[in-house]
């Protein structure tokens, strides 16, 4: 008795937290999953089965370890844990093709110590749109390709999920668990419990966009199901000078209105959901365009008679067969640009006198100007850059090349309609990005270090003045390139040579890169927003085009930025007189609020393929990319019972209750109407059928 | 998969009670009603003890507090069902076609005990069983992979014990043998407190004494209903 109370007392003092058994069995692993996209003919990406993929963790440290997976491993299925330097086309396709039976998921861990290159885009991006027949980009000829490091895995279809774990703590959880339970006596793994992972990333869509859109349209029950959504977003544009306001019902095409179009790419993409900054593949040219626009807007605040207007445009969805620029060209042809609500005249392709497309700027010192056909503007453009290059010692080395093998940029959508379209593509001399469209194309890839100067980013740099940035820093290199482009444009717009010594702002570039690479809660975005508005998220804005209902945060911030940096300041305005668009009341650099006459707006980046009735999916005319819908994606590690343990439990326990009933009821069973002996899966069963007085039939199995 | 483990554990815990139900209860509607009534009364005891657990703040922190309280409530409600059954005996006599139920008082005790046992077993094991379906087994952070099977065995033990306890308890109240009532309460406390060892994964320390108590209690219940070595002999030799 006293012992009993002793025990009770002893246990009384020991606290216990009520928790479910489950909490002790699983550990969640945060990460990002690869997902499924579809085009007119194929599905790409990956998906798990509906209930998730379960695999035994197996760390791959060298390429040889993959042999283990291919050669009948002891306790399949496995989930190989792969560091990025082994995530190569050869290795992954070997797992996909030779070890598909034994592999249920791939876990990519963020161990970059041996990483050299990592790009899963194709060697020739967007091969099925733009100038298809003229292109000579050939994946087998390295020198003709635009992404020589590309593996093309982004365009492969995987029957298993691929999960990326970035956080070091999470990686450690996985590796610790693997070392503790799996990484010894590997041959006899099936005789013990093994550390395993379950990845849930089931994708609803299958086959291709056509099938998926058709299935989505079928109303076979009261709650319609969506299987996939077209990729869509917004193009952001601004004009250098305000365009004349007209009556929205009487909008016409003014053939005398000539504009210069300057474009860059807004979006980027990567293998995994929600990760991928696209620093070198698109953000550098994006920064260049913003910088050019800001410099020009500051130098030419008012339009003189006869000056051409400049349209700065950021195209969205260009990574997926030029969605944004295709739509823009389509809208121009249909006379739908700009939208009615802007109350400005309609533009057509003929209004564009000259287009400068800023392509990837992997190497900011060595630029190349590509053009398809010779036209007068091209020569004067190059000579203008050369002139300012010398004047401001920008250190640019510019060459030009006429070619039909053009970089995969927005210009392709225009040239496809008209090969003589007056467009030049400004890009780096040769592709140097080792992380094109990948999760590792980040600030480090472009050597970006945020200086946080706290200086006014709307003030221009003065040529020759001391700068807080090193001469070969990314900020200065972008500033120099932007300055060269901007003054060439200055010449084309004003037909005058710039005489003073102001050049593009390096502080603006520093702040811009910080916002898009590190945190949206940044001084520049704050200055471009209304005073006291909610700050941006602590992470960088997502620049993947995404689908309808996606956050569109990059486009939203860009719209505000262009409004702020290109919009002209209305002097002596007060807040209450600054509410009607295009007037906007925004915080400004010192946060006190200022009134800007904005010229920015957005246009749709939604592939015409989805809005044309009866579009021929096989025609290849427009982008057909859709993204599958999915349930929340997750992964967790746990201990999977050994195969032997399970089998023994099945043998011992399964039969026990029946033996029990059998012994108690032997007399009853003698009354059985029918006994049948059956053989199932190599074992013999005796089946007893009993009729009771309530005419229910009881059936008993007994193993023999 | 762990589905096998799930079924194994389910049948280990509920196979014998299921057999008992089929062969001793299922054929008589009155017994089914009483079984369910007993299960309901056990649920009431759970409701009250969980209200206490929630309302009295120290109980929430310490498992052992709640456990002891819960046992007293269960025993109190065992007394409640005893009173109810004795009060309704005459009514039962009227509705039943089978007079054995009312003639042999141990049958009612056995049926209500099994009702108590099945429902308490279900509540003890259902959450664990739900987690056992897979794909994981115990052992990643703590616990061993015998957790499920020991839980199932413990549950079976509880189900059988409740049946025996009710038989002893009802008879003790009928014959005023209060030492038996005390035995029921104390052995209930003892077995339940033993389960607190599970937190330290001392499953042997829990299961072996629990089953010893079960056998002892079973023998006592057998004796209470009039069994003896002679009757065992007769049963074995089918006389």
Short mmCIF file of C-alpha atoms in Angstrom, two decimals, chain A residues 50-300:
data_model
loop_
_atom_site.label_atom_id
_atom_site.label_comp_id
_atom_site.label_asym_id
_atom_site.label_seq_id
_atom_site.Cartn_x
_atom_site.Cartn_y
_atom_site.Cartn_z
CA UNK A 50 -2.12 11.61 -53.87
CA UNK A 51 -1.15 10.27 -50.47
CA UNK A 52 2.47 11.40 -50.77
CA UNK A 53 5.71 9.62 -51.59
CA UNK A 54 7.51 7.70 -48.89
CA UNK A 55 11.17 6.82 -49.27
CA UNK A 56 14.05 5.69 -47.10
CA UNK A 57 16.60 8.48 -46.79
CA UNK A 58 19.90 7.78 -48.48
CA UNK A 59 22.63 10.39 -48.62
CA UNK A 60 24.44 10.67 -51.93
CA UNK A 61 27.94 12.03 -51.37
CA UNK A 62 29.60 11.02 -54.62
CA UNK A 63 28.32 10.01 -58.04
CA UNK A 64 29.24 6.40 -57.17
CA UNK A 65 26.56 6.33 -54.48
CA UNK A 66 23.95 6.40 -57.23
CA UNK A 67 25.07 2.89 -58.19
CA UNK A 68 23.62 1.74 -54.88
CA UNK A 69 20.19 2.97 -55.95
CA UNK A 70 20.38 1.47 -59.40
CA UNK A 71 21.56 -1.99 -58.31
CA UNK A 72 18.58 -3.39 -56.39
CA UNK A 73 18.91 -1.62 -53.03
CA UNK A 74 17.82 -3.68 -49.99
CA UNK A 75 14.83 -1.68 -48.70
CA UNK A 76 13.20 0.22 -51.56
CA UNK A 77 11.77 2.71 -52.21
CA UNK A 78 14.49 5.21 -51.38
CA UNK A 79 14.61 8.99 -51.23
CA UNK A 80 18.16 9.98 -52.22
CA UNK A 81 19.44 13.13 -50.53
CA UNK A 82 21.53 14.95 -53.11
CA UNK A 83 23.77 18.01 -52.80
CA UNK A 84 23.47 20.46 -55.73
CA UNK A 85 26.81 19.66 -57.37
CA UNK A 86 25.55 16.11 -58.00
CA UNK A 87 22.17 17.32 -59.23
CA UNK A 88 23.30 17.04 -62.84
CA UNK A 89 21.39 15.96 -65.89
CA UNK A 90 23.28 12.66 -66.10
CA UNK A 91 22.72 11.75 -62.46
CA UNK A 92 19.10 12.76 -62.28
CA UNK A 93 18.14 11.11 -65.55
CA UNK A 94 19.99 7.99 -64.45
CA UNK A 95 17.87 7.90 -61.30
CA UNK A 96 14.74 8.62 -63.32
CA UNK A 97 15.37 6.01 -65.96
CA UNK A 98 17.34 3.23 -64.25
CA UNK A 99 16.26 3.47 -60.63
CA UNK A 100 12.65 4.61 -60.99
CA UNK A 101 11.48 1.38 -59.35
CA UNK A 102 13.56 1.99 -56.26
CA UNK A 103 13.27 5.75 -55.89
CA UNK A 104 10.17 7.57 -54.66
CA UNK A 105 11.50 11.12 -54.14
CA UNK A 106 14.64 13.21 -54.47
CA UNK A 107 15.69 15.55 -51.69
CA UNK A 108 18.00 18.36 -52.76
CA UNK A 109 19.96 19.89 -49.89
CA UNK A 110 21.57 23.30 -49.82
CA UNK A 111 25.25 22.22 -49.53
CA UNK A 112 26.96 24.45 -52.05
CA UNK A 113 30.63 23.98 -51.16
CA UNK A 114 31.42 22.06 -54.36
CA UNK A 115 28.90 23.81 -56.60
CA UNK A 116 30.18 25.21 -59.90
CA UNK A 117 27.14 25.62 -62.09
CA UNK A 118 23.46 24.95 -61.59
CA UNK A 119 20.99 25.83 -64.31
CA UNK A 120 18.02 23.71 -65.24
CA UNK A 121 16.76 25.85 -68.08
CA UNK A 122 17.30 24.59 -71.61
CA UNK A 123 20.53 25.43 -73.42
CA UNK A 124 18.36 27.30 -75.93
CA UNK A 125 15.57 28.80 -73.80
CA UNK A 126 12.10 29.17 -75.32
CA UNK A 127 12.95 27.06 -78.37
CA UNK A 128 9.39 26.84 -79.68
CA UNK A 129 8.50 30.50 -79.86
CA UNK A 130 10.07 33.58 -81.35
CA UNK A 131 12.16 33.11 -84.45
CA UNK A 132 11.92 29.35 -84.68
CA UNK A 133 13.02 28.58 -88.19
CA UNK A 134 15.73 31.27 -88.28
CA UNK A 135 17.35 30.33 -84.99
CA UNK A 136 20.56 28.40 -85.18
CA UNK A 137 20.89 27.86 -81.46
CA UNK A 138 21.79 24.19 -81.22
CA UNK A 139 22.13 22.47 -77.83
CA UNK A 140 24.82 20.20 -79.23
CA UNK A 141 26.95 23.18 -80.30
CA UNK A 142 28.00 24.94 -77.13
CA UNK A 143 29.10 28.16 -78.86
CA UNK A 144 25.67 28.80 -80.39
CA UNK A 145 23.71 28.39 -77.15
CA UNK A 146 22.36 31.12 -74.89
CA UNK A 147 22.55 29.12 -71.69
CA UNK A 148 25.57 26.83 -72.11
CA UNK A 149 25.33 25.53 -68.53
CA UNK A 150 21.69 24.51 -68.90
CA UNK A 151 20.68 20.95 -68.10
CA UNK A 152 17.12 21.27 -69.35
CA UNK A 153 15.79 19.41 -66.30
CA UNK A 154 13.16 22.12 -65.87
CA UNK A 155 11.54 20.71 -68.99
CA UNK A 156 11.64 17.06 -67.95
CA UNK A 157 8.74 15.16 -66.46
CA UNK A 158 9.50 13.33 -63.22
CA UNK A 159 7.33 10.56 -61.80
CA UNK A 160 8.45 11.43 -58.26
CA UNK A 161 8.61 14.65 -56.24
CA UNK A 162 11.82 16.67 -55.89
CA UNK A 163 12.04 18.59 -52.66
CA UNK A 164 14.53 21.33 -51.89
CA UNK A 165 15.62 21.88 -48.30
CA UNK A 166 17.44 25.17 -47.85
CA UNK A 167 17.63 25.68 -44.11
CA UNK A 168 20.71 24.27 -42.41
CA UNK A 169 18.80 23.12 -39.34
CA UNK A 170 16.40 21.14 -41.49
CA UNK A 171 19.28 19.60 -43.43
CA UNK A 172 20.90 18.62 -40.15
CA UNK A 173 17.68 16.91 -39.03
CA UNK A 174 17.72 14.83 -42.19
CA UNK A 175 21.40 13.96 -41.99
CA UNK A 176 21.30 13.14 -38.27
CA UNK A 177 18.34 10.86 -38.77
CA UNK A 178 20.05 9.17 -41.72
CA UNK A 179 23.27 8.62 -39.75
CA UNK A 180 21.46 7.34 -36.67
CA UNK A 181 19.13 4.85 -38.28
CA UNK A 182 20.22 4.12 -41.84
CA UNK A 183 23.93 4.58 -42.36
CA UNK A 184 25.33 1.31 -40.98
CA UNK A 185 25.06 -2.31 -42.05
CA UNK A 186 23.30 -1.11 -45.18
CA UNK A 187 22.86 -4.61 -46.59
CA UNK A 188 20.56 -5.59 -43.74
CA UNK A 189 18.51 -2.42 -43.79
CA UNK A 190 15.30 -4.31 -44.34
CA UNK A 191 15.61 -5.94 -40.93
CA UNK A 192 15.35 -2.69 -39.00
CA UNK A 193 13.33 0.50 -38.80
CA UNK A 194 14.64 3.13 -41.19
CA UNK A 195 14.54 6.88 -41.24
CA UNK A 196 12.26 7.86 -44.10
CA UNK A 197 10.71 10.94 -45.59
CA UNK A 198 7.22 11.55 -46.89
CA UNK A 199 6.77 14.27 -49.48
CA UNK A 200 3.28 15.48 -50.30
CA UNK A 201 3.11 17.43 -53.52
CA UNK A 202 0.28 15.96 -55.51
CA UNK A 203 -0.43 17.78 -58.76
CA UNK A 204 -3.98 17.74 -60.09
CA UNK A 205 -3.18 18.44 -63.73
CA UNK A 206 -1.88 15.88 -66.20
CA UNK A 207 -1.04 15.27 -69.86
CA UNK A 208 -0.97 18.81 -71.31
CA UNK A 209 -2.62 22.21 -71.18
CA UNK A 210 -5.26 21.35 -73.74
CA UNK A 211 -6.46 18.30 -71.82
CA UNK A 212 -6.26 20.06 -68.51
CA UNK A 213 -8.16 23.16 -69.64
CA UNK A 214 -10.80 20.91 -71.18
CA UNK A 215 -11.14 18.92 -67.96
CA UNK A 216 -11.40 22.10 -65.93
CA UNK A 217 -14.23 23.25 -68.19
CA UNK A 218 -16.25 20.07 -67.69
CA UNK A 219 -18.97 20.58 -65.10
CA UNK A 220 -19.65 17.07 -63.96
CA UNK A 221 -20.74 17.97 -60.48
CA UNK A 222 -21.96 20.93 -58.48
CA UNK A 223 -18.52 21.97 -57.29
CA UNK A 224 -16.39 22.56 -60.38
CA UNK A 225 -12.81 21.40 -60.00
CA UNK A 226 -9.85 23.34 -61.30
CA UNK A 227 -6.92 21.28 -62.48
CA UNK A 228 -4.66 23.98 -63.84
CA UNK A 229 -4.38 27.73 -64.31
CA UNK A 230 -2.78 29.57 -67.23
CA UNK A 231 0.39 31.44 -66.29
CA UNK A 232 -0.55 35.08 -66.19
CA UNK A 233 0.59 38.35 -64.74
CA UNK A 234 0.98 41.99 -65.63
CA UNK A 235 3.38 43.93 -67.82
CA UNK A 236 4.34 47.24 -66.26
CA UNK A 237 5.00 50.27 -68.43
CA UNK A 238 5.56 53.97 -68.17
CA UNK A 239 6.09 56.69 -70.73
CA UNK A 240 8.79 59.30 -70.36
CA UNK A 241 6.34 62.13 -71.09
CA UNK A 242 2.64 62.05 -70.37
CA UNK A 243 0.58 61.15 -73.42
CA UNK A 244 -2.28 63.47 -74.34
CA UNK A 245 -5.57 62.69 -72.62
CA UNK A 246 -8.42 61.98 -75.03
CA UNK A 247 -12.07 61.08 -74.68
CA UNK A 248 -12.16 57.31 -73.95
CA UNK A 249 -14.85 56.70 -76.57
CA UNK A 250 -13.08 58.60 -79.33
CA UNK A 251 -9.67 57.03 -79.10
CA UNK A 252 -7.87 56.79 -82.41
CA UNK A 253 -4.53 55.72 -83.80
CA UNK A 254 -2.34 58.76 -84.24
CA UNK A 255 0.11 57.76 -86.95
CA UNK A 256 2.28 60.78 -86.37
CA UNK A 257 2.96 59.71 -82.75
CA UNK A 258 6.35 58.04 -82.76
CA UNK A 259 7.72 56.32 -79.73
CA UNK A 260 10.87 54.54 -78.73
CA UNK A 261 10.22 51.34 -76.81
CA UNK A 262 12.73 50.27 -74.17
CA UNK A 263 12.02 46.86 -72.66
CA UNK A 264 13.42 44.40 -70.17
CA UNK A 265 12.16 41.30 -68.43
CA UNK A 266 10.27 41.47 -65.16
CA UNK A 267 10.03 37.78 -64.32
CA UNK A 268 12.31 34.90 -63.63
CA UNK A 269 11.73 31.25 -62.78
CA UNK A 270 13.31 28.29 -61.07
CA UNK A 271 12.83 24.61 -60.40
CA UNK A 272 11.20 25.10 -57.00
CA UNK A 273 8.12 26.88 -55.80
CA UNK A 274 8.73 30.31 -54.31
CA UNK A 275 12.54 30.37 -54.59
CA UNK A 276 14.67 31.98 -57.26
CA UNK A 277 15.74 35.60 -57.42
CA UNK A 278 16.98 35.61 -61.01
CA UNK A 279 19.65 38.17 -60.12
CA UNK A 280 21.88 37.81 -63.15
CA UNK A 281 19.38 36.37 -65.62
CA UNK A 282 16.98 39.30 -65.44
CA UNK A 283 17.33 41.56 -62.42
CA UNK A 284 20.47 43.29 -63.69
CA UNK A 285 18.76 44.31 -66.93
CA UNK A 286 15.65 45.24 -64.93
CA UNK A 287 17.82 47.53 -62.75
CA UNK A 288 19.43 48.97 -65.87
CA UNK A 289 16.03 49.85 -67.33
CA UNK A 290 14.84 51.48 -64.09
CA UNK A 291 18.07 53.42 -63.93
CA UNK A 292 17.81 54.58 -67.55
CA UNK A 293 14.21 55.64 -67.03
CA UNK A 294 15.05 57.55 -63.87
CA UNK A 295 18.02 59.33 -65.44
CA UNK A 296 16.08 60.38 -68.52
CA UNK A 297 13.07 61.50 -66.50
CA UNK A 298 15.31 63.61 -64.30
CA UNK A 299 17.30 65.14 -67.19
CA UNK A 300 14.32 65.86 -69.45
#
